Coordinates of N, CA, C and O in Angstrom, one line a residue:
M1 N 4.1 -29.5 -1.7 CA 2.9 -29.5 -1.4 C 1.6 -28.7 -2.1 O 2.3 -27.8 -2.9
T2 N 0.8 -29.3 -2.1 CA -0.5 -28.6 -3.1 C -1.4 -27.9 -2.1 O -1.9 -28.4 -1.4
I3 N -1.7 -26.5 -2.3 CA -2.8 -25.9 -1.5 C -4.1 -25.9 -2.2 O -4.1 -25.2 -3.5
C4 N -4.9 -26.8 -1.8 CA -6.3 -26.4 -2.0 C -7.2 -25.9 -1.7 O -7.1 -25.9 -0.3
F5 N -8.0 -24.9 -2.5 CA -9.0 -24.2 -1.9 C -10.6 -24.4 -2.7 O -10.3 -24.8 -3.7
Y6 N -11.2 -23.7 -2.3 CA -12.5 -23.8 -3.0 C -13.8 -22.9 -2.3 O -14.0 -21.8 -2.0
G7 N -14.2 -23.3 -0.9 CA -15.2 -22.8 -0.1 C -14.8 -21.5 0.5 O -13.9 -21.6 0.9
A8 N -15.1 -20.0 0.7 CA -15.0 -19.0 1.2 C -14.9 -19.1 2.7 O -14.1 -18.3 2.9
D9 N -15.5 -20.1 3.1 CA -15.7 -20.0 4.3 C -14.3 -21.1 5.1 O -14.3 -21.3 6.4
D10 N -13.5 -21.7 3.9 CA -12.7 -22.8 4.8 C -11.3 -21.9 5.3 O -11.2 -20.5 4.4
V11 N -10.8 -22.3 5.8 CA -9.8 -21.9 6.8 C -8.6 -22.7 6.2 O -8.5 -23.9 6.8
P12 N -7.3 -22.0 6.2 CA -7.3 -20.6 6.5 C -7.1 -20.1 4.7 O -7.1 -18.8 4.2
Y13 N -7.4 -21.2 4.0 CA -7.5 -20.2 2.3 C -8.8 -19.8 1.8 O -9.0 -20.1 0.4
G14 N -9.8 -20.2 2.2 CA -10.9 -19.6 1.6 C -11.1 -18.1 1.2 O -11.7 -17.8 0.5
C15 N -9.7 -17.0 1.6 CA -10.3 -16.3 1.1 C -9.5 -16.1 -0.5 O -9.9 -14.9 -1.1
F16 N -8.9 -17.3 -1.0 CA -8.9 -16.7 -2.1 C -9.8 -17.1 -3.6 O -10.0 -17.3 -4.3
S17 N -11.1 -17.7 -2.6 CA -12.3 -18.1 -3.3 C -13.0 -16.9 -3.7 O -12.8 -15.7 -2.8
N18 N -13.3 -16.6 -5.1 CA -13.8 -15.2 -5.7 C -14.9 -14.6 -4.6 O -15.8 -13.8 -4.6
F19 N -15.7 -15.8 -3.8 CA -17.0 -15.7 -3.0 C -16.2 -15.0 -1.7 O -17.7 -14.7 -1.0
S20 N -15.5 -15.3 -1.0 CA -15.0 -14.4 -0.3 C -15.2 -13.1 0.1 O -15.5 -12.1 -0.7
P21 N -15.8 -12.8 1.2 CA -16.5 -11.9 1.7 C -15.1 -10.5 1.8 O -15.1 -10.0 2.8
H22 N -14.4 -10.0 0.7 CA -13.0 -9.1 0.9 C -13.4 -8.1 -0.2 O -13.0 -8.2 -1.6
G23 N -14.6 -6.8 0.0 CA -14.4 -6.4 -1.2 C -13.6 -5.2 -1.2 O -12.8 -5.2 -0.3
F24 N -13.8 -4.7 -2.0 CA -13.0 -3.8 -3.2 C -13.3 -2.4 -3.6 O -14.4 -2.1 -4.6
E25 N -12.5 -1.5 -3.6 CA -12.7 -0.4 -4.7 C -11.9 -0.5 -5.9 O -10.8 -0.5 -6.0
L26 N -12.9 -0.6 -7.2 CA -12.0 -0.1 -8.6 C -13.1 -0.2 -9.5 O -14.2 0.0 -9.1
D27 N -12.5 0.9 -10.5 CA -13.1 1.5 -11.5 C -14.3 2.8 -11.2 O -15.2 2.6 -11.4
G28 N -13.5 3.2 -9.7 CA -14.5 3.8 -9.4 C -16.2 3.9 -9.0 O -17.1 4.4 -8.2
A29 N -16.0 2.0 -8.8 CA -17.0 1.8 -7.6 C -16.5 0.6 -6.3 O -15.7 0.1 -6.6
W30 N -17.4 0.1 -5.5 CA -17.0 -0.8 -4.6 C -17.5 -2.2 -5.0 O -19.0 -2.0 -5.4
W31 N -16.7 -2.8 -5.0 CA -17.1 -4.3 -5.4 C -16.9 -5.4 -4.2 O -16.2 -5.0 -3.5
P32 N -18.5 -5.5 -3.9 CA -18.6 -6.5 -2.3 C -17.7 -7.9 -2.5 O -16.7 -8.1 -1.4
T33 N -17.3 -8.4 -3.7 CA -16.5 -9.4 -4.1 C -16.0 -9.5 -5.3 O -16.4 -8.5 -6.3
S34 N -14.5 -10.2 -5.3 CA -14.0 -10.4 -6.9 C -15.3 -10.9 -7.7 O -15.0 -10.9 -9.2
E35 N -16.4 -11.9 -6.9 CA -17.2 -12.3 -8.0 C -17.9 -11.7 -8.8 O -18.4 -11.4 -9.7
H36 N -18.9 -10.3 -7.8 CA -19.3 -9.2 -8.4 C -18.7 -8.4 -9.3 O -19.3 -8.7 -10.4
Y37 N -17.1 -8.1 -9.5 CA -16.4 -7.8 -10.4 C -16.1 -8.1 -11.6 O -16.7 -7.7 -12.7
F38 N -16.0 -9.5 -11.1 CA -15.6 -10.1 -12.4 C -16.9 -10.5 -13.1 O -17.2 -10.5 -14.5
Q39 N -18.2 -10.9 -12.9 CA -19.2 -11.3 -13.7 C -19.7 -9.8 -14.1 O -20.4 -10.1 -15.0
A40 N -19.8 -8.8 -13.3 CA -20.3 -7.5 -14.0 C -19.3 -7.1 -15.6 O -20.2 -6.7 -16.0
Q41 N -18.4 -7.5 -15.0 CA -17.2 -7.1 -16.4 C -17.8 -7.8 -17.5 O -17.7 -7.3 -18.8
K42 N -18.9 -8.6 -17.3 CA -19.3 -9.5 -18.6 C -19.8 -8.3 -19.7 O -20.4 -8.8 -20.9
F43 N -20.7 -7.2 -18.6 CA -21.6 -6.9 -19.1 C -21.0 -5.2 -19.3 O -22.2 -4.2 -18.9
R44 N -19.9 -4.4 -19.2 CA -19.5 -3.4 -19.0 C -20.1 -2.5 -19.4 O -20.8 -2.5 -20.5
G45 N -20.6 -1.3 -18.7 CA -21.1 0.2 -19.1 C -22.8 -0.1 -19.7 O -23.4 0.4 -20.1
T46 N -23.5 -1.5 -19.4 CA -24.6 -2.0 -19.6 C -25.6 -1.6 -17.8 O -24.8 -1.6 -16.8
R47 N -26.7 -1.4 -18.0 CA -27.5 -1.3 -16.3 C -27.1 -2.8 -16.2 O -27.1 -2.9 -14.3
H48 N -27.5 -3.9 -16.7 CA -27.5 -5.5 -16.3 C -25.9 -5.1 -15.1 O -26.1 -6.1 -14.2
A49 N -24.8 -4.3 -15.9 CA -23.8 -4.8 -15.2 C -23.8 -4.0 -13.7 O -23.0 -4.6 -12.7
D50 N -24.6 -2.9 -13.8 CA -25.2 -2.3 -12.0 C -25.8 -3.1 -11.5 O -25.2 -3.2 -10.5
L51 N -26.6 -3.9 -11.9 CA -27.3 -5.3 -11.2 C -26.7 -5.9 -10.6 O -26.4 -6.2 -9.9
V52 N -25.7 -6.4 -10.9 CA -24.8 -7.5 -10.7 C -24.2 -6.8 -9.9 O -24.0 -7.8 -8.7
R53 N -23.3 -5.9 -9.7 CA -22.9 -5.1 -9.0 C -23.5 -5.1 -7.9 O -22.5 -5.1 -6.3
R54 N -24.6 -4.6 -7.4 CA -25.5 -4.4 -6.5 C -26.2 -5.8 -5.7 O -26.9 -5.6 -4.9
A55 N -26.0 -6.9 -6.3 CA -26.4 -8.0 -5.7 C -25.9 -8.7 -4.6 O -25.0 -8.1 -4.0
P56 N -27.3 -8.9 -4.0 CA -26.5 -9.4 -2.3 C -25.7 -10.1 -2.2 O -25.4 -10.3 -0.5
T57 N -25.4 -11.1 -3.0 CA -24.6 -12.2 -2.5 C -23.5 -12.1 -3.7 O -23.9 -12.2 -4.7
P58 N -22.2 -13.2 -3.5 CA -21.7 -13.9 -4.8 C -22.5 -14.7 -5.7 O -22.3 -14.5 -6.8
L59 N -23.3 -15.5 -4.8 CA -24.0 -16.0 -5.6 C -25.1 -15.7 -6.5 O -25.0 -15.9 -7.6
R60 N -25.5 -14.9 -6.1 CA -26.4 -14.2 -7.1 C -25.8 -13.4 -8.0 O -26.2 -13.4 -9.5
A61 N -24.8 -12.9 -7.7 CA -23.9 -12.1 -8.8 C -23.5 -12.9 -9.7 O -23.9 -12.5 -11.1
A62 N -23.1 -14.1 -9.5 CA -22.8 -15.1 -10.5 C -24.0 -15.7 -11.5 O -23.4 -15.9 -12.5
T63 N -24.8 -15.8 -10.5 CA -26.2 -16.2 -11.1 C -26.8 -15.3 -12.0 O -27.1 -15.5 -13.6
L64 N -26.5 -13.9 -12.1 CA -26.8 -13.0 -12.7 C -25.8 -12.5 -14.0 O -26.2 -12.4 -15.3
G65 N -24.4 -13.0 -13.4 CA -23.7 -12.9 -14.8 C -23.7 -13.9 -15.5 O -22.8 -14.2 -16.7
R66 N -24.2 -15.4 -15.4 CA -24.1 -16.1 -16.1 C -25.8 -16.3 -17.0 O -26.0 -17.5 -17.9
D67 N -26.7 -15.4 -16.9 CA -27.9 -15.4 -17.5 C -27.3 -15.5 -19.1 O -27.3 -14.0 -19.9
P68 N -28.0 -16.8 -19.5 CA -27.7 -16.6 -21.3 C -28.5 -16.1 -21.7 O -28.4 -16.0 -23.1
S69 N -29.5 -15.1 -21.3 CA -30.5 -14.3 -21.9 C -29.4 -12.8 -22.0 O -30.1 -12.0 -23.2
R70 N -28.9 -12.6 -21.5 CA -28.3 -11.5 -22.0 C -26.7 -11.6 -22.7 O -26.0 -12.3 -22.3
P71 N -26.7 -10.8 -23.3 CA -25.0 -10.8 -24.3 C -24.3 -10.4 -23.9 O -24.0 -9.5 -23.1
L72 N -22.7 -11.2 -24.0 CA -21.9 -10.5 -23.3 C -20.8 -9.5 -24.2 O -21.4 -9.6 -25.2
R73 N -20.2 -9.1 -23.6 CA -19.3 -8.2 -24.3 C -18.6 -8.7 -25.5 O -18.4 -9.9 -25.4
R74 N -18.3 -8.2 -26.7 CA -17.9 -9.1 -27.6 C -16.7 -9.8 -27.2 O -16.1 -10.5 -28.0
D75 N -15.6 -8.8 -26.3 CA -14.4 -9.1 -26.3 C -14.2 -10.2 -25.5 O -13.1 -10.3 -24.7
W76 N -15.4 -10.6 -24.6 CA -15.0 -11.2 -23.4 C -14.4 -12.3 -23.2 O -13.5 -12.5 -22.2
E77 N -14.4 -13.2 -24.4 CA -13.5 -14.1 -24.0 C -11.9 -13.9 -24.3 O -11.2 -14.7 -23.6
R78 N -11.4 -13.1 -25.1 CA -10.1 -12.5 -25.1 C -10.1 -11.6 -23.7 O -8.4 -11.8 -23.0
V79 N -10.5 -11.3 -23.1 CA -10.3 -10.1 -21.9 C -10.7 -10.9 -20.5 O -10.6 -10.2 -19.7
R80 N -11.4 -11.7 -20.4 CA -11.6 -12.6 -19.2 C -10.1 -13.0 -18.1 O -10.8 -12.2 -17.2
D81 N -9.7 -13.1 -18.5 CA -8.4 -13.5 -17.9 C -7.9 -12.2 -17.4 O -7.5 -12.2 -16.0
D82 N -7.9 -11.3 -17.9 CA -7.2 -10.1 -17.3 C -8.0 -9.2 -16.6 O -8.0 -9.0 -15.6
V83 N -9.2 -9.8 -16.9 CA -10.3 -9.2 -15.9 C -10.2 -9.8 -14.3 O -10.2 -9.3 -13.3
M84 N -10.1 -11.1 -14.7 CA -9.8 -11.8 -13.2 C -8.3 -11.5 -12.6 O -8.6 -11.2 -11.4
R85 N -7.2 -10.9 -13.0 CA -6.1 -10.6 -12.5 C -6.4 -9.5 -12.0 O -6.2 -9.4 -10.9
V86 N -7.2 -8.7 -12.5 CA -7.3 -7.1 -12.0 C -8.0 -7.4 -10.8 O -7.5 -6.5 -9.6
A87 N -9.1 -8.0 -10.6 CA -10.1 -8.4 -9.4 C -9.2 -8.8 -8.6 O -9.2 -8.4 -7.3
V88 N -8.6 -10.1 -8.7 CA -7.7 -10.7 -7.5 C -6.6 -9.9 -7.2 O -6.4 -9.9 -5.9
A89 N -5.9 -9.0 -8.1 CA -4.8 -8.3 -7.4 C -5.6 -7.3 -6.5 O -4.8 -6.8 -5.3
A90 N -6.7 -6.3 -7.0 CA -7.0 -5.5 -5.6 C -8.2 -5.9 -4.6 O -7.4 -4.9 -3.8
K91 N -8.5 -7.1 -4.9 CA -8.9 -8.1 -3.6 C -7.7 -7.8 -2.7 O -7.7 -7.5 -1.2
F92 N -6.6 -8.7 -2.9 CA -5.3 -8.8 -2.2 C -4.9 -7.7 -1.8 O -3.8 -7.8 -1.0
R93 N -4.7 -6.6 -2.6 CA -4.0 -5.4 -2.4 C -5.0 -4.4 -1.1 O -3.9 -4.2 -0.2
A94 N -6.3 -4.9 -0.8 CA -7.2 -4.2 0.0 C -7.3 -4.7 1.0 O -7.6 -3.9 2.1
H95 N -6.3 -5.6 1.2 CA -7.0 -6.9 2.6 C -5.4 -6.8 2.8 O -5.3 -8.0 2.3
P96 N -4.7 -6.4 3.7 CA -3.7 -7.2 4.3 C -3.6 -8.0 4.8 O -2.5 -9.1 4.9
D97 N -4.5 -8.5 5.5 CA -4.6 -9.8 6.5 C -4.5 -11.5 5.4 O -4.1 -12.1 5.4
I98 N -5.5 -10.5 4.2 CA -5.5 -12.4 3.3 C -4.2 -11.9 2.2 O -4.0 -12.9 2.0
R99 N -3.4 -10.5 2.5 CA -2.2 -10.5 1.2 C -1.5 -11.6 2.1 O -0.7 -12.4 1.1
E100 N -1.3 -11.9 3.2 CA -0.4 -12.1 4.1 C -0.6 -14.0 3.6 O 0.4 -14.6 4.4
V101 N -1.8 -14.1 3.8 CA -2.1 -15.3 3.5 C -1.7 -16.1 2.4 O -1.2 -17.1 2.3
L102 N -2.2 -15.1 1.1 CA -1.2 -15.7 0.2 C 0.2 -15.6 0.2 O 0.6 -16.5 -0.3
L103 N 0.8 -14.9 0.9 CA 2.2 -14.8 0.8 C 2.5 -15.6 1.4 O 3.9 -16.6 1.0
S104 N 1.8 -16.2 2.7 CA 2.7 -17.5 3.4 C 2.6 -18.8 2.9 O 3.2 -19.7 3.2
T105 N 2.1 -18.7 1.2 CA 2.2 -20.1 0.8 C 3.2 -20.1 0.3 O 3.2 -21.5 -0.6
G106 N 4.2 -19.1 -0.1 CA 5.5 -19.7 -0.4 C 5.6 -19.8 -1.9 O 5.1 -19.1 -2.5
D107 N 6.4 -20.7 -2.5 CA 6.3 -21.1 -3.9 C 5.3 -22.5 -4.0 O 5.6 -22.9 -4.9
E108 N 4.4 -22.6 -3.2 CA 3.4 -23.7 -3.4 C 2.7 -23.9 -4.4 O 2.0 -22.4 -4.6
E109 N 2.4 -24.7 -4.8 CA 1.0 -24.9 -6.1 C 0.1 -24.6 -5.4 O -0.3 -24.9 -4.0
I110 N -0.8 -23.3 -6.0 CA -2.5 -23.0 -5.6 C -2.9 -23.8 -7.0 O -3.2 -23.9 -7.6
V111 N -4.1 -24.6 -5.7 CA -5.2 -25.1 -7.1 C -6.5 -24.9 -6.3 O -7.0 -25.3 -5.1
E112 N -7.8 -24.6 -7.3 CA -9.0 -24.4 -6.9 C -9.4 -26.1 -7.0 O -9.7 -26.1 -8.4
D113 N -10.1 -26.5 -6.1 CA -10.6 -28.0 -6.0 C -11.8 -27.8 -6.4 O -12.6 -28.5 -5.2
T114 N -12.3 -27.5 -7.7 CA -13.9 -28.1 -7.6 C -13.5 -29.1 -9.0 O -12.7 -29.0 -9.4
T115 N -14.7 -29.7 -8.7 CA -15.0 -30.4 -10.0 C -16.0 -30.0 -10.6 O -15.8 -30.9 -11.6
T116 N -16.3 -28.9 -10.9 CA -17.3 -28.3 -11.9 C -17.2 -27.2 -13.0 O -17.4 -27.4 -13.7
D117 N -15.5 -26.8 -12.7 CA -15.3 -25.7 -13.5 C -13.8 -26.3 -13.9 O -12.8 -26.2 -13.6
H118 N -13.6 -26.6 -15.6 CA -12.5 -27.2 -15.7 C -11.5 -25.9 -16.6 O -10.6 -26.0 -16.8
Y119 N -12.3 -24.9 -16.7 CA -11.2 -23.5 -16.9 C -10.4 -23.0 -15.7 O -9.4 -23.0 -15.7
W120 N -11.3 -22.4 -14.5 CA -11.2 -21.9 -13.6 C -10.2 -22.9 -12.5 O -9.4 -22.3 -11.8
G121 N -10.7 -23.9 -12.7 CA -10.2 -24.7 -11.3 C -9.9 -26.0 -11.8 O -9.4 -26.2 -13.5
R122 N -9.3 -27.1 -11.3 CA -9.1 -28.6 -11.6 C -9.9 -29.4 -12.6 O -9.9 -30.1 -12.9
G123 N -11.2 -29.4 -12.1 CA -12.2 -29.5 -13.0 C -12.7 -31.7 -12.4 O -11.6 -31.6 -11.3
R124 N -13.7 -31.9 -12.8 CA -13.7 -33.4 -12.8 C -12.4 -34.3 -13.0 O -12.3 -35.1 -11.6
T125 N -11.7 -34.1 -13.9 CA -11.0 -35.4 -14.2 C -10.0 -34.6 -13.3 O -8.5 -35.5 -13.3
G126 N -9.4 -33.3 -12.7 CA -8.0 -33.3 -12.0 C -7.3 -32.8 -13.2 O -5.9 -31.9 -12.8
N127 N -8.0 -32.5 -14.3 CA -6.8 -31.9 -15.5 C -7.2 -30.4 -16.1 O -6.9 -30.2 -17.3
G128 N -8.0 -29.9 -15.0 CA -8.5 -28.9 -15.6 C -7.4 -27.8 -15.6 O -6.2 -27.8 -15.3
R129 N -7.5 -26.4 -16.3 CA -6.3 -25.7 -16.5 C -6.1 -24.8 -15.5 O -5.1 -24.3 -15.2
N130 N -7.1 -24.6 -14.4 CA -7.1 -24.2 -13.3 C -6.5 -22.7 -13.7 O -5.4 -22.2 -12.6
M131 N -6.8 -22.2 -14.1 CA -6.7 -20.9 -14.1 C -6.5 -19.8 -13.1 O -5.7 -19.0 -13.2
L132 N -7.2 -20.0 -12.2 CA -7.8 -19.1 -10.9 C -6.0 -19.1 -10.0 O -5.6 -18.5 -9.1
G133 N -5.9 -20.5 -10.2 CA -4.8 -20.9 -9.0 C -3.2 -21.5 -9.4 O -2.9 -20.4 -10.1
L134 N -3.2 -22.7 -9.9 CA -1.9 -22.9 -10.4 C -1.3 -22.4 -11.6 O -1.6 -22.1 -12.3
G135 N -0.1 -21.4 -11.1 CA 0.5 -20.9 -12.1 C 0.2 -19.9 -12.6 O 0.4 -19.5 -13.7
R136 N -1.3 -19.5 -12.1 CA -1.7 -18.8 -12.9 C -2.2 -17.4 -11.9 O -1.4 -17.1 -11.3
I137 N -3.2 -16.8 -12.2 CA -3.9 -15.8 -11.4 C -3.4 -15.5 -10.1 O -2.5 -14.7 -9.5
L138 N -3.5 -16.6 -8.8 CA -3.5 -16.4 -7.6 C -1.6 -16.3 -7.8 O -1.2 -16.0 -6.7
V139 N -1.1 -17.0 -8.5 CA 0.5 -17.4 -8.3 C 0.9 -16.0 -9.1 O 2.0 -16.0 -7.9
R140 N 0.5 -15.6 -9.5 CA 1.1 -14.2 -10.5 C 0.7 -13.5 -9.5 O 1.4 -12.6 -9.4
T141 N -0.3 -13.2 -8.9 CA -0.3 -12.3 -7.9 C 0.3 -12.4 -6.8 O 1.2 -11.2 -6.3
R142 N 0.6 -13.9 -6.1 CA 1.5 -13.7 -5.2 C 2.7 -13.0 -5.6 O 3.7 -12.4 -4.9
G143 N 3.2 -13.5 -6.5 CA 4.6 -13.1 -7.2 C 4.5 -11.5 -7.2 O 5.4 -11.0 -6.7
R144 N 3.9 -11.1 -7.7 CA 3.8 -9.4 -7.4 C 3.5 -9.0 -6.6 O 3.9 -7.5 -6.0
L145 N 2.6 -9.4 -5.4 CA 2.5 -8.7 -4.1 C 4.3 -9.2 -3.3 O 4.6 -8.1 -2.8
R146 N 4.9 -10.2 -3.4 CA 5.9 -10.4 -2.8 C 6.6 -9.1 -3.3 O 7.9 -8.3 -2.4
A147 N 7.1 -8.7 -4.3 CA 7.9 -7.7 -5.2 C 7.4 -6.1 -4.6 O 8.6 -5.4 -4.6
E148 N 6.1 -6.3 -4.2 CA 5.7 -4.8 -3.7 C 5.9 -4.7 -2.3 O 6.0 -5.5 -1.4
P149 N 6.4 -3.3 -1.9 CA 6.6 -2.9 -0.2 C 4.9 -3.3 0.2 O 4.1 -3.1 -0.4
A150 N 5.2 -3.8 1.9 CA 3.9 -3.9 2.5 C 2.8 -3.1 2.3 O 1.7 -3.7 2.1
G151 N 3.3 -1.8 2.7 CA 2.2 -0.8 2.1 C 1.7 -0.4 1.1 O 1.6 1.0 1.1
A152 N 1.7 -0.9 -0.1 CA 1.9 -0.3 -1.1 C 0.3 0.0 -1.4 O -0.6 -0.4 -1.1
P153 N 0.0 1.0 -2.2 CA -1.1 2.0 -2.8 C -2.1 0.6 -2.7 O -2.3 -0.7 -3.2
G154 N -3.6 0.5 -2.5 CA -4.4 -0.2 -2.7 C -5.8 0.1 -2.0 O -6.2 -1.0 -1.6
G155 N -4.8 0.8 -0.9 CA -6.2 1.1 0.6 C -6.5 0.1 1.6 O -5.4 -0.7 1.9
D156 N -7.3 0.1 2.2 CA -7.6 -1.0 3.5 C -8.4 -2.0 3.5 O -8.9 -2.3 4.4
G157 N -9.4 -1.6 2.2 CA -10.3 -2.3 2.1 C -11.7 -2.3 2.7 O -12.8 -2.9 2.4
R158 N -11.6 -1.0 3.2 CA -13.1 -0.9 3.9 C -13.8 0.1 3.1 O -13.5 0.6 1.9
R159 N -15.1 0.1 2.9 CA -15.6 0.6 2.0 C -15.8 1.7 2.4 O -15.8 2.9 3.1
P160 N -15.9 2.8 1.1 CA -15.3 3.9 1.2 C -16.7 4.9 1.6 O -17.9 3.8 2.0
R161 N -16.9 5.8 2.1 CA -17.6 6.8 2.5 C -18.0 7.8 1.6 O -17.3 8.4 1.1
H162 N -19.4 7.7 1.2 CA -20.0 8.8 0.3 C -21.2 9.6 0.9 O -21.5 9.7 1.8

């Protein structure tokens, strides 16, 4: 069986979306979604990165992160997969409920069912790289979480008190 996901509101697999409202603390900051983290890392160390982090929605964070007038960090193409892996792992470690959803998929194939993204999803032709799902980031994260004790470090996903 293949598990497909796309929208953050889809039950039960919407939590696999980078737009799902599952925030986490990483790199000394609170990230409302993994989309916020991923998009901000394109501009790490700049004011624009903080603007992306503070965006009111993941869609706005994505829009800011895709702004062609902003130069990407030089190593972005080389590090983007690792950035996504870090964000996805932090999200699932911070939220036991969605960790269990991911683990409940067993060894099934996971596919981001989007026709518009041939890199992170299956794309229009169905032959996209599906880096976020199939055998890639979500599946790798699932394997690593499976190997960790249930109460592994990562916090409870709540926003820290300041």
